[in-house]
């Protein structure tokens, strides 16, 4: 603080985020996001070692007289499902589907978004008009319904689900990338590179895309939550990753009429909400720490 | 209004404004006092961070926590403003005291018409009908020199030029016939030619209506053209105060002198880059003993007294006061240069 | 202005044509034999062939496409595979249900979102504000359908305050509308919080205070108005997402609207009904989008309709 004292200066001085940055303490938001997401990644990778039982095996003593075991009532820690399978093991294996969904379709969507956003933002002109017109139109359409229609016709194979998820999410990302490229494009060093006669592709790969890294990482994290929740929605309707592979959304869908045994619905939902929250917190934390601010498009 | 020629319109005594921060208290305004008479045009001049804006906001009661204001007295038209409730103070703002801000584009709401923004000011202070408020809005827009006022009430701020917007801001300030208009850097955001027009307009209107004006600026040109009395602020204190003409002709504080040298003149043809005063304003969190201006002063020459004694404002001539230990020296120099 | 609206409407039609084309290609991918499905299982191959002729399924794809688009343009979506009812009639019966559900949910999310956003911005660092991030993130992360089931379990099954589903009573709309709107409310509260606190710190609010406006006028007239624009921008591109949520919510609550209809159409293999749902759903969303953009130009005169 060399100069001081107008009210505006004081406001800035008191700004909490700046203070946190100065003191270099760990942001609790970022930390909790890391812990939650890390926990589920560990579950996904080490599922066979962590899970106490085979998730698909119908245990001989898996059902009591009237139905599945409730949590903490038997040797099955979180109870069993209506077919007598160990619920804890199914939840742990369910993390595998969730993490796969969070990464694979998400990454594909990011690649498409980057290609579209960078081409439109860098080349401008007609390319820009056409690409962004298409992007914005697709963005407005009811993507979930279109994805359902696609799956209903093509069957819910793994890759059809992946394609459906890419379909519903690439547009938001493309628009965010596009906005950022427009900003980067104005930077003087890009002017300089162009003046020196560098080719467009060279500038794009050497100068533009590296600058998008922070934005893409942040957006990838936020979008992961959206992917997981959307796949759960498809699974709930019976069009997600197919049984017997345990998927949290499908587990809820299978139990939706079994309100007498609420834990069958509650537990997978808690897992979904936790993982979703973990990704959002992680994304929010990354954003605070590294900026750039991802425009608040609903994910 | 009332009986009142015996007290000034605005009386400020020992005003202190501080902001509590994690690194200690930041004293933005450090015990200043001044009076504004009815119809007077009073100017406060200083660099950014000198506490001049904080002074204005303190007077109208808009310093928010973590800021706080204490004073021996702030009275407006003989009424103590410090003892007022928030609601009472709000009623004075906009009706008895008008306010003109620096950047009219930022200060006007982008989503309402200018007519609506003038009319809402009137309606929140006086119980008049919507149509009456609108009629008066047109009238006042007309009087600030906006052509086709009846049409222009329907336009939005972004559709007007910078000068027009500042005229609208002045119209809002004058909408309820205030006794005092406070203007915070009213011309800084404007082009030079527009600056002159706006100043002229403000001067004309205030004369016409007998309104006193308190103008804050970093531009001595504005002061010279507009104010009849001026206070120079540095590091939260008034370092020199007096009738404008006298103060500008023979400054009695080295800071005023330095400001004069670094100032482009409003009427000069050449507006070349002029050197700013070397050095930076002091850290208001940690005051050092002695004169606050001493490290940047070209007259101190490291004299002991400047580093040890805190100078106080003292009269050097009738109505002219300075807070420099060696104000007499400056007087002599001024006199010498005038004679020579 | 009128010309711009007409141009936007034209673009809506172009988009709908693209959606219809997409659905046409989907029916081509269909593994089942459409003529066989329509004719029924028990009829002879000759009879199926007659149906095939009648529907023109032996014509070239190009001719079929033109015919299909022509029918869609006349809003003729054919007959349901399941109960032979004209699809148009089914849609006409179901669409108003979705419109009423969407209307209540949108009002809910706007009122709650804007209210909370303003409240947290006005009392920055208050208890509400300090907890806003956590609860907003929680609400956003709850899967819509799961939240629906939980609300159904607690308020309908256990407490019996609301019907267990359907649309037979007036109170039946409450739980679905809250379920559908709650994530939006959480998002909007954060958007409004952001916009409103920026506005509150801006010069023009200082000016409003300086001209003596009461606090509530500043908050509910000026700050509110300035914060609406980002919400509407967001909402305009959100309706599609919203309809996706409606599919899930309507399924959970057995709310007989467009969403439940699409789900049932998929379950029963009723392709014409599903395709009609997709096209009508898209039209619904596109029109809402245009409407939101129009409202935005009214609220913020700086925005121009593109």
XYZ file of N, CA, C and O in Angstrom, chain C residues 8-107:
400
model
N -36.426 -13.781 -36.758
C -36.204 -14.819 -35.731
C -37.208 -15.951 -35.870
O -36.871 -17.124 -35.716
N -38.462 -15.621 -36.178
C -39.477 -16.655 -36.369
C -39.111 -17.543 -37.556
O -39.256 -18.759 -37.508
N -38.598 -16.909 -38.610
C -38.139 -17.668 -39.771
C -37.074 -18.663 -39.368
O -37.093 -19.836 -39.758
N -36.132 -18.200 -38.528
C -35.052 -19.079 -38.080
C -35.604 -20.222 -37.237
O -35.126 -21.354 -37.302
N -36.625 -19.946 -36.449
C -37.268 -21.005 -35.667
C -37.792 -22.091 -36.607
O -37.587 -23.286 -36.372
N -38.420 -21.675 -37.716
C -38.954 -22.655 -38.669
C -37.829 -23.477 -39.294
O -37.932 -24.698 -39.422
N -36.728 -22.800 -39.659
C -35.587 -23.518 -40.237
C -35.079 -24.556 -39.241
O -34.816 -25.712 -39.589
N -34.956 -24.144 -37.982
C -34.464 -25.057 -36.956
C -35.398 -26.250 -36.797
O -34.960 -27.399 -36.699
N -36.693 -25.957 -36.797
C -37.662 -27.048 -36.654
C -37.565 -28.010 -37.829
O -37.682 -29.229 -37.655
N -37.330 -27.471 -39.029
C -37.163 -28.339 -40.192
C -35.959 -29.255 -39.974
O -35.997 -30.447 -40.289
N -34.874 -28.697 -39.397
C -33.688 -29.506 -39.127
C -34.005 -30.596 -38.109
O -33.584 -31.756 -38.262
N -34.771 -30.240 -37.089
C -35.146 -31.247 -36.080
C -35.992 -32.338 -36.717
O -35.782 -33.538 -36.488
N -36.937 -31.934 -37.578
C -37.794 -32.914 -38.244
C -36.946 -33.857 -39.104
O -37.173 -35.071 -39.144
N -35.938 -33.274 -39.780
C -35.046 -34.098 -40.592
C -34.314 -35.112 -39.719
O -34.200 -36.289 -40.072
N -33.851 -34.652 -38.563
C -33.173 -35.537 -37.614
C -34.099 -36.695 -37.225
O -33.697 -37.863 -37.251
N -35.360 -36.370 -36.928
C -36.278 -37.449 -36.535
C -36.534 -38.395 -37.707
O -36.666 -39.606 -37.520
N -36.564 -37.838 -38.929
C -36.769 -38.697 -40.102
C -35.649 -39.725 -40.206
O -35.880 -40.913 -40.420
N -34.417 -39.250 -40.020
C -33.286 -40.184 -40.106
C -33.338 -41.206 -38.977
O -32.986 -42.365 -39.168
N -33.813 -40.780 -37.825
C -33.923 -41.734 -36.721
C -34.888 -42.864 -37.070
O -34.593 -44.029 -36.840
N -36.041 -42.507 -37.675
C -36.993 -43.576 -38.012
C -36.377 -44.535 -39.027
O -36.699 -45.712 -39.049
N -35.450 -44.025 -39.838
C -34.778 -44.890 -40.798
C -33.877 -45.902 -40.109
O -33.656 -47.004 -40.586
N -33.313 -45.481 -38.976
C -32.393 -46.359 -38.249
C -33.145 -47.441 -37.475
O -32.546 -48.377 -36.968
N -34.449 -47.230 -37.383
C -35.243 -48.106 -36.537
C -35.077 -49.578 -36.933
O -35.218 -49.941 -38.092
N -34.797 -50.435 -35.955
C -34.608 -51.846 -36.297
C -35.942 -52.537 -36.628
O -35.966 -53.470 -37.401
N -37.040 -52.048 -36.085
C -38.285 -52.782 -36.281
C -38.890 -52.514 -37.660
O -38.608 -51.496 -38.280
N -39.742 -53.443 -38.114
C -40.445 -53.289 -39.381
C -41.736 -52.518 -39.117
O -42.664 -53.017 -38.496
N -41.768 -51.273 -39.586
C -42.869 -50.379 -39.253
C -44.204 -50.944 -39.741
O -45.200 -50.955 -39.010
N -44.209 -51.458 -40.967
C -45.463 -51.966 -41.529
C -45.974 -53.142 -40.702
O -47.166 -53.238 -40.396
N -45.051 -54.000 -40.296
C -45.412 -55.154 -39.483
C -45.988 -54.684 -38.134
O -47.000 -55.191 -37.662
N -45.377 -53.660 -37.550
C -45.856 -53.137 -36.281
C -47.277 -52.610 -36.409
O -48.131 -52.852 -35.562
N -47.512 -51.880 -37.518
C -48.832 -51.287 -37.689
C -49.873 -52.361 -37.993
O -50.972 -52.359 -37.428
N -49.519 -53.271 -38.876
C -50.497 -54.273 -39.292
C -50.831 -55.227 -38.154
O -51.918 -55.799 -38.102
N -49.903 -55.440 -37.277
C -50.148 -56.374 -36.168
C -49.440 -57.693 -36.452
O -48.976 -57.974 -37.564
N -49.318 -58.534 -35.408
C -48.524 -59.754 -35.504
C -49.260 -60.888 -36.227
O -48.638 -61.755 -36.824
N -50.573 -60.848 -36.201
C -51.292 -62.046 -36.614
C -51.685 -62.053 -38.081
O -52.323 -62.981 -38.544
N -51.346 -61.012 -38.814
C -51.804 -60.953 -40.211
C -50.775 -61.571 -41.145
O -49.592 -61.727 -40.797
N -51.215 -61.840 -42.372
C -50.339 -62.496 -43.353
C -49.307 -61.511 -43.891
O -49.452 -60.292 -43.785
N -48.290 -62.066 -44.524
C -47.227 -61.261 -45.115
C -47.806 -60.365 -46.218
O -47.383 -59.223 -46.377
N -48.828 -60.872 -46.932
C -49.456 -60.098 -48.005
C -50.136 -58.857 -47.436
O -50.030 -57.755 -47.993
N -50.755 -59.050 -46.310
C -51.425 -57.925 -45.658
C -50.413 -56.863 -45.249
O -50.614 -55.656 -45.441
N -49.270 -57.317 -44.676
C -48.209 -56.385 -44.289
C -47.711 -55.637 -45.510
O -47.499 -54.417 -45.478
N -47.546 -56.339 -46.604
C -47.063 -55.726 -47.841
C -48.054 -54.649 -48.307
O -47.648 -53.587 -48.777
N -49.359 -54.923 -48.103
C -50.371 -53.947 -48.502
C -50.206 -52.657 -47.666
O -50.222 -51.548 -48.180
N -49.993 -52.837 -46.357
C -49.788 -51.678 -45.478
C -48.543 -50.917 -45.913
O -48.515 -49.689 -45.974
N -47.510 -51.682 -46.264
C -46.248 -51.064 -46.677
C -46.471 -50.181 -47.901
O -45.990 -49.040 -47.969
N -47.260 -50.726 -48.871
C -47.594 -49.962 -50.068
C -48.344 -48.688 -49.685
O -48.029 -47.600 -50.139
N -49.319 -48.884 -48.812
C -50.189 -47.783 -48.428
C -49.395 -46.632 -47.794
O -49.614 -45.471 -48.072
N -48.446 -46.999 -46.944
C -47.636 -45.978 -46.272
C -46.520 -45.448 -47.164
O -45.814 -44.518 -46.796
N -46.358 -46.040 -48.313
C -45.307 -45.594 -49.228
C -43.922 -45.973 -48.755
O -42.942 -45.305 -49.075
N -43.808 -47.042 -47.987
C -42.495 -47.406 -47.448
C -41.595 -48.046 -48.494
O -40.421 -48.280 -48.246
N -42.177 -48.337 -49.676
C -41.337 -48.916 -50.729
C -40.753 -47.841 -51.623
O -39.932 -48.113 -52.473
N -41.182 -46.594 -51.437
C -40.656 -45.510 -52.269
C -39.221 -45.192 -51.880
O -38.726 -45.638 -50.841
N -38.578 -44.410 -52.735
C -37.181 -44.052 -52.438
C -37.142 -43.146 -51.200
O -38.115 -42.440 -50.917
N -36.038 -43.181 -50.458
C -35.922 -42.346 -49.256
C -36.206 -40.876 -49.542
O -36.833 -40.195 -48.734
N -35.764 -40.380 -50.704
C -35.957 -38.964 -51.004
C -37.444 -38.628 -51.048
O -37.883 -37.635 -50.448
N -38.206 -39.471 -51.733
C -39.645 -39.215 -51.833
C -40.291 -39.313 -50.457
O -41.126 -38.482 -50.076
N -39.870 -40.340 -49.690
C -40.415 -40.479 -48.344
C -40.127 -39.246 -47.497
O -40.960 -38.792 -46.713
N -38.899 -38.712 -47.666
C -38.498 -37.541 -46.888
C -39.391 -36.345 -47.200
O -39.913 -35.686 -46.304
N -39.574 -36.105 -48.499
C -40.404 -34.970 -48.900
C -41.817 -35.135 -48.355
O -42.401 -34.199 -47.799
N -42.343 -36.355 -48.475
C -43.687 -36.613 -47.987
C -43.768 -36.374 -46.462
O -44.695 -35.758 -45.956
N -42.738 -36.871 -45.761
C -42.696 -36.736 -44.301
C -42.691 -35.268 -43.883
O -43.471 -34.829 -43.043
N -41.808 -34.510 -44.544
C -41.712 -33.088 -44.189
C -43.017 -32.373 -44.497
O -43.455 -31.487 -43.758
N -43.655 -32.757 -45.606
C -44.936 -32.148 -45.972
C -45.973 -32.394 -44.888
O -46.717 -31.491 -44.501
N -45.980 -33.632 -44.373
C -46.962 -33.939 -43.335
C -46.670 -33.169 -42.051
O -47.564 -32.633 -41.409
N -45.378 -33.126 -41.690
C -45.009 -32.390 -40.474
C -45.425 -30.923 -40.600
O -45.951 -30.326 -39.661
N -45.222 -30.350 -41.807
C -45.572 -28.952 -42.024
C -47.070 -28.731 -41.809
O -47.487 -27.665 -41.375
N -47.867 -29.759 -42.118
C -49.315 -29.631 -41.894
C -49.691 -30.078 -40.492
O -50.878 -30.250 -40.186
N -48.684 -30.300 -39.631
C -48.884 -30.761 -38.255
C -49.578 -32.121 -38.210
O -50.281 -32.449 -37.261
N -49.384 -32.905 -39.268
C -49.957 -34.244 -39.297
C -48.852 -35.222 -38.894
O -47.906 -35.456 -39.647
N -48.962 -35.760 -37.688
C -47.891 -36.639 -37.205
C -48.273 -38.117 -37.311
O -47.623 -38.963 -36.704
N -49.336 -38.428 -38.021
C -49.722 -39.825 -38.210
C -50.470 -40.386 -37.017
O -50.989 -39.648 -36.179
N -50.483 -41.699 -36.951
C -51.254 -42.381 -35.912
C -50.336 -43.113 -34.951
O -49.296 -43.636 -35.332
N -50.756 -43.155 -33.696
C -49.988 -43.857 -32.678
C -49.940 -45.342 -33.002
O -50.929 -45.930 -33.420
N -48.749 -45.960 -32.826
C -48.618 -47.388 -33.038
C -49.426 -48.151 -31.992
O -49.839 -49.266 -32.202
N -49.616 -47.555 -30.849
C -50.157 -48.298 -29.724
C -51.675 -48.315 -29.718
O -52.289 -49.359 -29.644
N -52.290 -47.118 -29.808
C -53.746 -47.137 -29.707
C -54.433 -46.522 -30.918
O -55.615 -46.211 -30.862
N -53.672 -46.363 -32.023
C -54.246 -45.912 -33.310
C -54.875 -44.536 -33.262
O -55.556 -44.133 -34.182
N -54.705 -43.828 -32.152
C -55.242 -42.477 -32.047
C -54.368 -41.542 -32.886
O -53.163 -41.766 -32.983
N -54.958 -40.483 -33.466
C -54.079 -39.517 -34.144
C -53.102 -38.912 -33.134
O -53.512 -38.495 -32.050
N -51.801 -38.867 -33.498
C -50.779 -38.355 -32.583
C -51.062 -36.904 -32.217
O -50.894 -36.492 -31.071
N -51.544 -36.152 -33.205
C -51.857 -34.752 -32.955
C -52.808 -34.568 -31.778
O -52.634 -33.689 -30.939
N -53.799 -35.461 -31.704
C -54.771 -35.366 -30.616
C -54.123 -35.625 -29.263
O -54.395 -34.934 -28.287
N -53.257 -36.648 -29.230
C -52.582 -36.977 -27.967
C -51.759 -35.787 -27.496
O -51.806 -35.376 -26.341
N -51.001 -35.213 -28.446
C -50.139 -34.076 -28.098
C -50.984 -32.908 -27.602
O -50.675 -32.270 -26.594
N -52.067 -32.643 -28.308
C -52.922 -31.512 -27.931
C -53.452 -31.670 -26.515
O -53.684 -30.696 -25.805
N -53.630 -32.932 -26.115
C -54.142 -33.179 -24.784
C -53.030 -33.046 -23.739
O -53.245 -32.558 -22.629
N -51.799 -33.456 -24.106
C -50.708 -33.523 -23.136
C -49.919 -32.215 -23.007
O -49.408 -31.892 -21.938
N -49.777 -31.493 -24.112
C -48.938 -30.294 -24.105
C -49.375 -29.261 -23.054
O -48.522 -28.728 -22.329
N -50.671 -28.986 -22.928
C -51.066 -27.980 -21.913
C -50.621 -28.349 -20.508
O -50.320 -27.473 -19.695
N -50.568 -29.678 -20.209
C -50.094 -30.115 -18.895
C -48.658 -29.683 -18.667
O -48.292 -29.210 -17.589
N -47.841 -29.876 -19.697
C -46.431 -29.477 -19.569
C -46.310 -27.966 -19.467
O -45.487 -27.443 -18.707
N -47.147 -27.269 -20.229
C -47.080 -25.802 -20.172
C -47.417 -25.315 -18.768
O -46.717 -24.465 -18.207
N -48.464 -25.880 -18.147
C -48.811 -25.399 -16.811
C -47.724 -25.766 -15.802
O -47.357 -24.953 -14.946
N -47.167 -26.980 -15.918
C -46.088 -27.368 -15.001
C -44.887 -26.439 -15.179
O -44.311 -25.935 -14.205
N -44.528 -26.195 -16.442
C -43.374 -25.333 -16.715
C -43.622 -23.930 -16.187
O -42.737 -23.308 -15.590
N -44.851 -23.435 -16.368
C -45.144 -22.067 -15.926
C -44.964 -21.948 -14.417
O -44.292 -21.024 -13.938
N -45.535 -22.900 -13.668
C -45.422 -22.823 -12.218
C -43.952 -22.968 -11.790
O -43.462 -22.230 -10.930
N -43.240 -23.906 -12.426
C -41.836 -24.115 -12.057
C -40.990 -22.889 -12.371
O -40.119 -22.500 -11.589
N -41.257 -22.246 -13.518
C -40.470 -21.060 -13.893
C -40.746 -19.918 -12.916
O -39.818 -19.243 -12.460
N -42.016 -19.738 -12.569
C -42.335 -18.691 -11.598
C -41.640 -18.987 -10.265
O -41.020 -18.113 -9.658
